[in-house]
Each structure stands twice: as C-alpha cells, then as structure tokens.
mmCIF file of C-alpha atoms in Angstrom:
data_model
loop_
_atom_site.group_PDB
_atom_site.id
_atom_site.type_symbol
_atom_site.label_atom_id
_atom_site.label_comp_id
_atom_site.label_asym_id
_atom_site.label_seq_id
_atom_site.Cartn_x
_atom_site.Cartn_y
_atom_site.Cartn_z
ATOM 1 C CA MET E 670 -78.785 7.226 11.941
ATOM 2 C CA MET E 671 -77.369 10.651 11.069
ATOM 3 C CA ASN E 672 -76.230 12.983 13.817
ATOM 4 C CA LYS E 673 -77.155 16.658 13.986
ATOM 5 C CA ARG E 674 -74.147 17.816 11.952
ATOM 6 C CA GLU E 675 -74.803 15.278 9.192
ATOM 7 C CA LYS E 676 -78.477 16.270 9.036
ATOM 8 C CA GLU E 677 -77.514 19.941 8.661
ATOM 9 C CA LEU E 678 -75.055 19.149 5.873
ATOM 10 C CA PHE E 679 -77.524 17.000 3.931
ATOM 11 C CA LYS E 680 -80.217 19.614 4.324
ATOM 12 C CA LEU E 681 -77.830 22.238 2.968
ATOM 13 C CA ALA E 682 -76.653 20.068 0.070
ATOM 14 C CA LYS E 683 -80.067 18.766 -0.968
ATOM 15 C CA LYS E 684 -81.361 22.266 -1.623
ATOM 16 C CA TYR E 685 -79.372 22.106 -4.876
ATOM 17 C CA GLN E 686 -80.099 18.478 -5.728
ATOM 18 C CA LYS E 687 -81.880 18.047 -9.032
ATOM 19 C CA PHE E 688 -84.562 15.550 -9.901
ATOM 20 C CA PHE E 689 -83.205 12.029 -10.535
ATOM 21 C CA GLU E 690 -80.072 12.777 -8.480
ATOM 22 C CA ASN E 691 -78.756 11.365 -5.213
ATOM 23 C CA THR E 692 -76.570 13.334 -2.810
ATOM 24 C CA THR E 693 -73.553 11.880 -1.003
ATOM 25 C CA ILE E 694 -71.142 13.704 1.299
ATOM 26 C CA ASN E 695 -67.623 12.642 2.251
ATOM 27 C CA ALA E 696 -67.470 12.058 5.977
ATOM 28 C CA ASP E 697 -64.124 13.794 6.553
ATOM 29 C CA ALA E 698 -63.781 17.556 6.263
ATOM 30 C CA TYR E 699 -60.868 19.743 5.254
ATOM 31 C CA GLN E 700 -60.115 22.089 8.152
ATOM 32 C CA LEU E 701 -59.007 25.556 7.087
ATOM 33 C CA ASN E 702 -58.823 28.541 9.443
ATOM 34 C CA ASN E 703 -60.787 26.516 12.010
ATOM 35 C CA CYS E 704 -63.652 26.049 9.552
ATOM 36 C CA PRO E 705 -64.635 22.584 8.208
ATOM 37 C CA TYR E 706 -65.364 22.156 4.489
ATOM 38 C CA TYR E 707 -66.972 18.999 3.092
ATOM 39 C CA LEU E 708 -67.151 17.587 -0.427
ATOM 40 C CA ALA E 709 -70.585 16.615 -1.697
ATOM 41 C CA PHE E 710 -71.451 14.745 -4.894
ATOM 42 C CA TYR E 711 -74.641 14.818 -6.930
ATOM 43 C CA LYS E 712 -74.953 11.499 -8.724
ATOM 44 C CA SER E 713 -77.441 10.343 -11.311
ATOM 45 C CA LYS E 714 -79.891 7.782 -10.030
ATOM 46 C CA PHE E 715 -79.334 5.979 -13.325
ATOM 47 C CA GLY E 716 -75.785 4.649 -13.497
ATOM 48 C CA GLY E 717 -74.291 6.689 -10.665
ATOM 49 C CA GLU E 718 -72.584 9.258 -12.913
ATOM 50 C CA VAL E 719 -71.382 12.326 -11.016
ATOM 51 C CA LYS E 720 -73.278 15.328 -12.347
ATOM 52 C CA ALA E 721 -71.873 18.032 -10.049
ATOM 53 C CA THR E 722 -69.975 18.587 -6.813
ATOM 54 C CA ALA E 723 -70.274 21.014 -3.957
ATOM 55 C CA VAL E 724 -68.030 22.375 -1.250
ATOM 56 C CA ILE E 725 -70.221 22.502 1.830
ATOM 57 C CA SER E 726 -69.813 24.280 5.142
ATOM 58 C CA ASN E 727 -72.389 24.859 7.851
ATOM 59 C CA ASP E 728 -69.944 26.919 9.880
ATOM 60 C CA LEU E 729 -70.575 30.651 10.145
ATOM 61 C CA SER E 730 -66.854 31.398 9.795
ATOM 62 C CA TYR E 731 -66.671 30.124 6.210
ATOM 63 C CA LYS E 732 -65.096 32.202 3.439
ATOM 64 C CA LYS E 733 -65.707 31.703 -0.256
ATOM 65 C CA GLU E 734 -62.006 31.979 -1.123
ATOM 66 C CA ASP E 735 -61.214 29.328 1.499
ATOM 67 C CA ALA E 736 -63.930 27.095 0.052
ATOM 68 C CA MET E 737 -62.242 27.216 -3.361
ATOM 69 C CA LYS E 738 -58.935 26.193 -1.774
ATOM 70 C CA ALA E 739 -60.755 23.495 0.167
ATOM 71 C CA PHE E 740 -62.036 21.944 -3.064
ATOM 72 C CA SER E 741 -58.490 21.317 -4.309
ATOM 73 C CA ALA E 742 -57.355 19.966 -0.944
ATOM 74 C CA LEU E 743 -60.361 17.638 -0.659
ATOM 75 C CA VAL E 744 -59.865 16.239 -4.163
ATOM 76 C CA TYR E 745 -56.096 15.836 -3.713
ATOM 77 C CA TYR E 746 -56.490 14.049 -0.400
ATOM 78 C CA PHE E 747 -59.204 11.609 -1.451
ATOM 79 C CA ILE E 748 -57.582 10.809 -4.812
ATOM 80 C CA SER E 749 -54.236 10.206 -3.108
ATOM 81 C CA TRP E 750 -55.695 8.126 -0.287
ATOM 82 C CA ASN E 751 -57.741 5.974 -2.684
ATOM 83 C CA ASN E 752 -54.606 5.321 -4.752
ATOM 84 C CA VAL E 753 -52.644 4.351 -1.639
ATOM 85 C CA GLU E 754 -55.433 2.130 -0.335
ATOM 86 C CA ASP E 755 -55.878 0.358 -3.677
ATOM 87 C CA SER E 756 -52.181 -0.169 -4.418
ATOM 88 C CA VAL E 757 -50.204 -0.251 -1.170
ATOM 89 C CA GLY E 758 -53.047 -1.653 0.930
ATOM 90 C CA GLU E 759 -53.579 -4.611 -1.383
ATOM 91 C CA ARG E 760 -49.839 -5.216 -1.797
ATOM 92 C CA ALA E 761 -49.302 -5.197 1.985
ATOM 93 C CA LYS E 762 -51.686 -8.152 2.343
ATOM 94 C CA LEU E 763 -49.382 -10.482 0.407
ATOM 95 C CA ASP E 764 -47.664 -13.248 2.366
ATOM 96 C CA ILE E 765 -43.976 -13.173 1.455
ATOM 97 C CA LEU E 766 -43.021 -16.347 3.325
ATOM 98 C CA ILE E 767 -42.837 -18.333 0.071
ATOM 99 C CA TRP E 768 -40.595 -15.636 -1.446
ATOM 100 C CA GLU E 769 -38.236 -15.878 1.507
ATOM 101 C CA GLU E 770 -38.139 -19.667 1.144
ATOM 102 C CA VAL E 771 -37.241 -19.309 -2.547
ATOM 103 C CA ARG E 772 -34.560 -16.739 -1.688
ATOM 104 C CA ASP E 773 -33.035 -19.038 0.944
ATOM 105 C CA TYR E 774 -33.028 -21.924 -1.536
ATOM 106 C CA LEU E 775 -31.332 -19.833 -4.216
ATOM 107 C CA ASN E 776 -28.757 -18.638 -1.695
ATOM 108 C CA THR E 777 -27.984 -22.227 -0.662
ATOM 109 C CA VAL E 778 -27.482 -23.261 -4.280
ATOM 110 C CA VAL E 779 -25.269 -20.265 -5.076
ATOM 111 C CA GLU E 780 -23.114 -20.757 -1.981
ATOM 112 C CA SER E 781 -22.700 -24.483 -2.638
ATOM 113 C CA GLY E 782 -19.997 -23.871 -5.231
ATOM 114 C CA LEU E 783 -21.396 -26.652 -7.393
ATOM 115 C CA LEU E 784 -22.780 -24.512 -10.208
ATOM 116 C CA ALA E 785 -21.127 -24.055 -13.558
ATOM 117 C CA TYR E 786 -20.046 -20.463 -14.182
ATOM 118 C CA GLU E 787 -22.911 -19.673 -16.587
ATOM 119 C CA ASN E 788 -25.521 -21.131 -14.232
ATOM 120 C CA GLU E 789 -24.040 -19.344 -11.224
ATOM 121 C CA ILE E 790 -24.512 -15.993 -12.967
ATOM 122 C CA ILE E 791 -28.166 -16.810 -13.643
ATOM 123 C CA TYR E 792 -28.770 -17.972 -10.066
ATOM 124 C CA ARG E 793 -27.061 -14.927 -8.576
ATOM 125 C CA ARG E 794 -29.208 -12.614 -10.690
ATOM 126 C CA SER E 795 -32.329 -14.482 -9.602
ATOM 127 C CA LEU E 796 -31.229 -14.290 -5.980
ATOM 128 C CA ARG E 797 -30.626 -10.567 -6.210
ATOM 129 C CA SER E 798 -33.994 -10.014 -7.874
ATOM 130 C CA MET E 799 -35.792 -12.037 -5.191
ATOM 131 C CA GLN E 800 -34.002 -10.174 -2.412
ATOM 132 C CA LEU E 801 -34.978 -6.804 -3.881
ATOM 133 C CA THR E 802 -38.583 -7.985 -4.177
ATOM 134 C CA ILE E 803 -38.620 -8.990 -0.503
ATOM 135 C CA GLU E 804 -37.056 -5.697 0.593
ATOM 136 C CA LEU E 805 -39.629 -3.799 -1.448
ATOM 137 C CA GLN E 806 -42.437 -5.780 0.158
ATOM 138 C CA HIS E 807 -41.176 -4.927 3.637
ATOM 139 C CA GLU E 808 -41.056 -1.252 2.633
ATOM 140 C CA MET E 809 -44.610 -1.497 1.274
ATOM 141 C CA VAL E 810 -45.862 -2.981 4.546
ATOM 142 C CA GLU E 811 -44.187 -0.223 6.590
ATOM 143 C CA LEU E 812 -45.581 2.398 4.230
ATOM 144 C CA TRP E 813 -49.088 0.956 4.556
ATOM 145 C CA HIS E 814 -48.897 1.023 8.370
ATOM 146 C CA GLU E 815 -47.850 4.681 8.192
ATOM 147 C CA ALA E 816 -50.619 5.556 5.728
ATOM 148 C CA LYS E 817 -53.328 3.655 7.616
ATOM 149 C CA SER E 818 -52.305 5.227 10.912
ATOM 150 C CA MET E 819 -52.614 8.664 9.342
ATOM 151 C CA ASN E 820 -56.019 7.938 7.813
ATOM 152 C CA ASP E 821 -57.304 6.349 11.030
ATOM 153 C CA SER E 822 -56.386 9.577 12.794
ATOM 154 C CA VAL E 823 -58.276 11.583 10.159
ATOM 155 C CA VAL E 824 -61.357 9.387 10.552
ATOM 156 C CA GLU E 825 -61.194 9.694 14.336
ATOM 157 C CA LYS E 826 -60.936 13.497 14.168
ATOM 158 C CA GLY E 827 -63.419 13.744 11.310
ATOM 159 C CA CYS E 828 -61.189 16.219 9.468
ATOM 160 C CA PHE E 829 -57.747 16.782 7.992
ATOM 161 C CA THR E 830 -55.483 19.755 7.391
ATOM 162 C CA ASP E 831 -52.676 20.654 5.006
ATOM 163 C CA GLU E 832 -50.376 18.487 7.126
ATOM 164 C CA GLU E 833 -52.291 15.317 6.236
ATOM 165 C CA VAL E 834 -52.573 16.382 2.598
ATOM 166 C CA GLU E 835 -48.784 16.739 2.432
ATOM 167 C CA LYS E 836 -48.301 13.377 4.164
ATOM 168 C CA VAL E 837 -50.548 11.423 1.819
ATOM 169 C CA ILE E 838 -48.997 13.075 -1.250
ATOM 170 C CA LYS E 839 -45.545 12.185 0.104
ATOM 171 C CA ILE E 840 -46.660 8.564 0.425
ATOM 172 C CA VAL E 841 -47.877 8.598 -3.186
ATOM 173 C CA THR E 842 -44.471 10.035 -4.132
ATOM 174 C CA VAL E 843 -42.735 7.061 -2.505
ATOM 175 C CA VAL E 844 -45.062 4.626 -4.282
ATOM 176 C CA ALA E 845 -44.334 6.361 -7.588
ATOM 177 C CA GLY E 846 -40.640 5.962 -6.823
ATOM 178 C CA PHE E 847 -41.114 2.211 -6.340
ATOM 179 C CA SER E 848 -42.837 2.023 -9.725
ATOM 180 C CA ILE E 849 -40.268 3.986 -11.734
ATOM 181 C CA ASN E 850 -36.985 3.190 -10.022
ATOM 182 C CA ASN E 851 -35.916 0.976 -12.921
ATOM 183 C CA LEU E 852 -36.842 3.455 -15.649
ATOM 184 C CA LYS E 853 -34.238 5.622 -17.316
ATOM 185 C CA THR E 854 -35.518 9.163 -17.030
ATOM 186 C CA ASP E 855 -34.203 12.627 -16.245
ATOM 187 C CA MET E 856 -37.381 13.570 -14.399
ATOM 188 C CA LYS E 857 -37.311 13.492 -10.612
ATOM 189 C CA THR E 858 -39.913 11.455 -8.764
ATOM 190 C CA GLU E 859 -41.472 14.626 -7.371
ATOM 191 C CA GLU E 860 -41.851 16.054 -10.880
ATOM 192 C CA ILE E 861 -43.500 12.879 -12.122
ATOM 193 C CA LEU E 862 -45.869 12.917 -9.164
ATOM 194 C CA LYS E 863 -46.819 16.556 -9.747
ATOM 195 C CA LEU E 864 -47.470 15.799 -13.418
ATOM 196 C CA PHE E 865 -49.578 12.780 -12.469
ATOM 197 C CA MET E 866 -51.554 14.777 -9.906
ATOM 198 C CA ARG E 867 -52.178 17.598 -12.397
ATOM 199 C CA ILE E 868 -53.490 15.090 -14.924
ATOM 200 C CA GLU E 869 -55.698 13.507 -12.253
ATOM 201 C CA MET E 870 -56.994 16.905 -11.156
ATOM 202 C CA ILE E 871 -57.818 17.907 -14.737
ATOM 203 C CA ARG E 872 -59.594 14.593 -15.265
ATOM 204 C CA ILE E 873 -61.620 15.026 -12.078
ATOM 205 C CA LEU E 874 -62.426 18.661 -12.832
ATOM 206 C CA ASN E 875 -63.619 17.719 -16.309
ATOM 207 C CA ARG E 876 -66.032 15.256 -14.717
ATOM 208 C CA LEU E 877 -67.019 17.565 -11.874
ATOM 209 C CA ASN E 878 -67.428 20.654 -13.976
ATOM 210 C CA ASN E 879 -70.318 22.178 -12.036
ATOM 211 C CA LEU E 880 -68.757 23.261 -8.759
ATOM 212 C CA LEU E 881 -71.044 24.841 -6.187
ATOM 213 C CA ILE E 882 -70.052 26.628 -2.999
ATOM 214 C CA LEU E 883 -72.835 25.827 -0.548
ATOM 215 C CA THR E 884 -72.876 27.653 2.758
ATOM 216 C CA HIS E 885 -75.365 29.180 5.158
#
C-alpha cells in the first residue's frame, strides 16, 4: 500500500500519463538544496517501451533549474548502480575455493623442482594468472560490500546527494579499471569512464526524449 508521499507523487505524475501508458516512479530521490526530485517513467502498456520521463517534485521549494540538474544526477546514479549490481554483484557471488585449491596445487608442483625448464615456465605463468584472478576476486567482493552498503544507506534514507553519485561513479571507474588493465592504451581510466558515461547518457536521452518537469 502506498504512503501519503507516494500517493501525491503518482497523482502528480499521472496527470501527464497518456492513454495506453503505465507510470512508474523510482523510489529514491535526488536531494538538491533540501528538495527531493524523483524520476518517473511513462511506459507503453504494449511491450513496456519507455515513451517519456519526468522529473517530479511535490516539494514547494523546487526550482526548475534544479530539476534539470536532478535529471542528470538521477540517470547517472541509476545507470551506474545497475551496472555495479549486474557486474560486481554477480561476480561477488562466485565461490573461489576451487581457484585457491588449483593455485595451491600449481604452487606445489612449481616448488617441487621436478619440472623440466619449459614446463616450469608454463606452470609459473599459470600460477601467476591464477593468483591474479584470486586477488581480483577478493577486490571485487570488497568493492561489492562497499557499493551495497552505500546503496542500502540510500534506500534507508530514501534519497541520495552528489556525494553518493560521486561514490557510485568512482566504483564504476574501479570496475572499468579491472576490465581494461591489460589493454595498451594512452587513455586514463577516468577518461574512458567519462566517455562511456557520455555515450550511456546520449543513449538514454535518445530513448527518453520527452522530458517533463512536473511540480506543484
């Protein structure tokens, strides 16, 4: 059952809902100058295609220019969090016990001194690769705990600020670094992330091309 705030937001958003559309509103708001802004979606009842979006506020202190800024912050946060949840969250669930057993076996073989020179090189490379994989997994798990703790706090408060936006983007930066650390490139991780986020924002904006600012 919706609370009073949720009822007010849906009432505000549904005034602009067209026939054959459903309205959904993200539960967490972007807090700017002590005013909460929410992101609403108008989806087709046939296929669920997003037809338009709205920045919603039922607070009397809203400002239109802040609402425009809120749109970017809301999209950045939810895109970033979804990426973290899908990639890091799923990776953190993996049980690395078998990897550690393989690493220990390889280490025992390498340290035995019984391998021919050519085979020792191969085994040492495999050992190093396995060790790096395990270290990366530990980093992924720690990163997921950090990200989940942050998002749990956002859910508990019901809102986020620029601080959380910066945190989640930083986490995506680290994940991007994990993905490209073996690539030869002159671009810094931060530059790659910014390029990725710009592409994502353009893609989202092309889909959500009918932005409404809905306020009392």
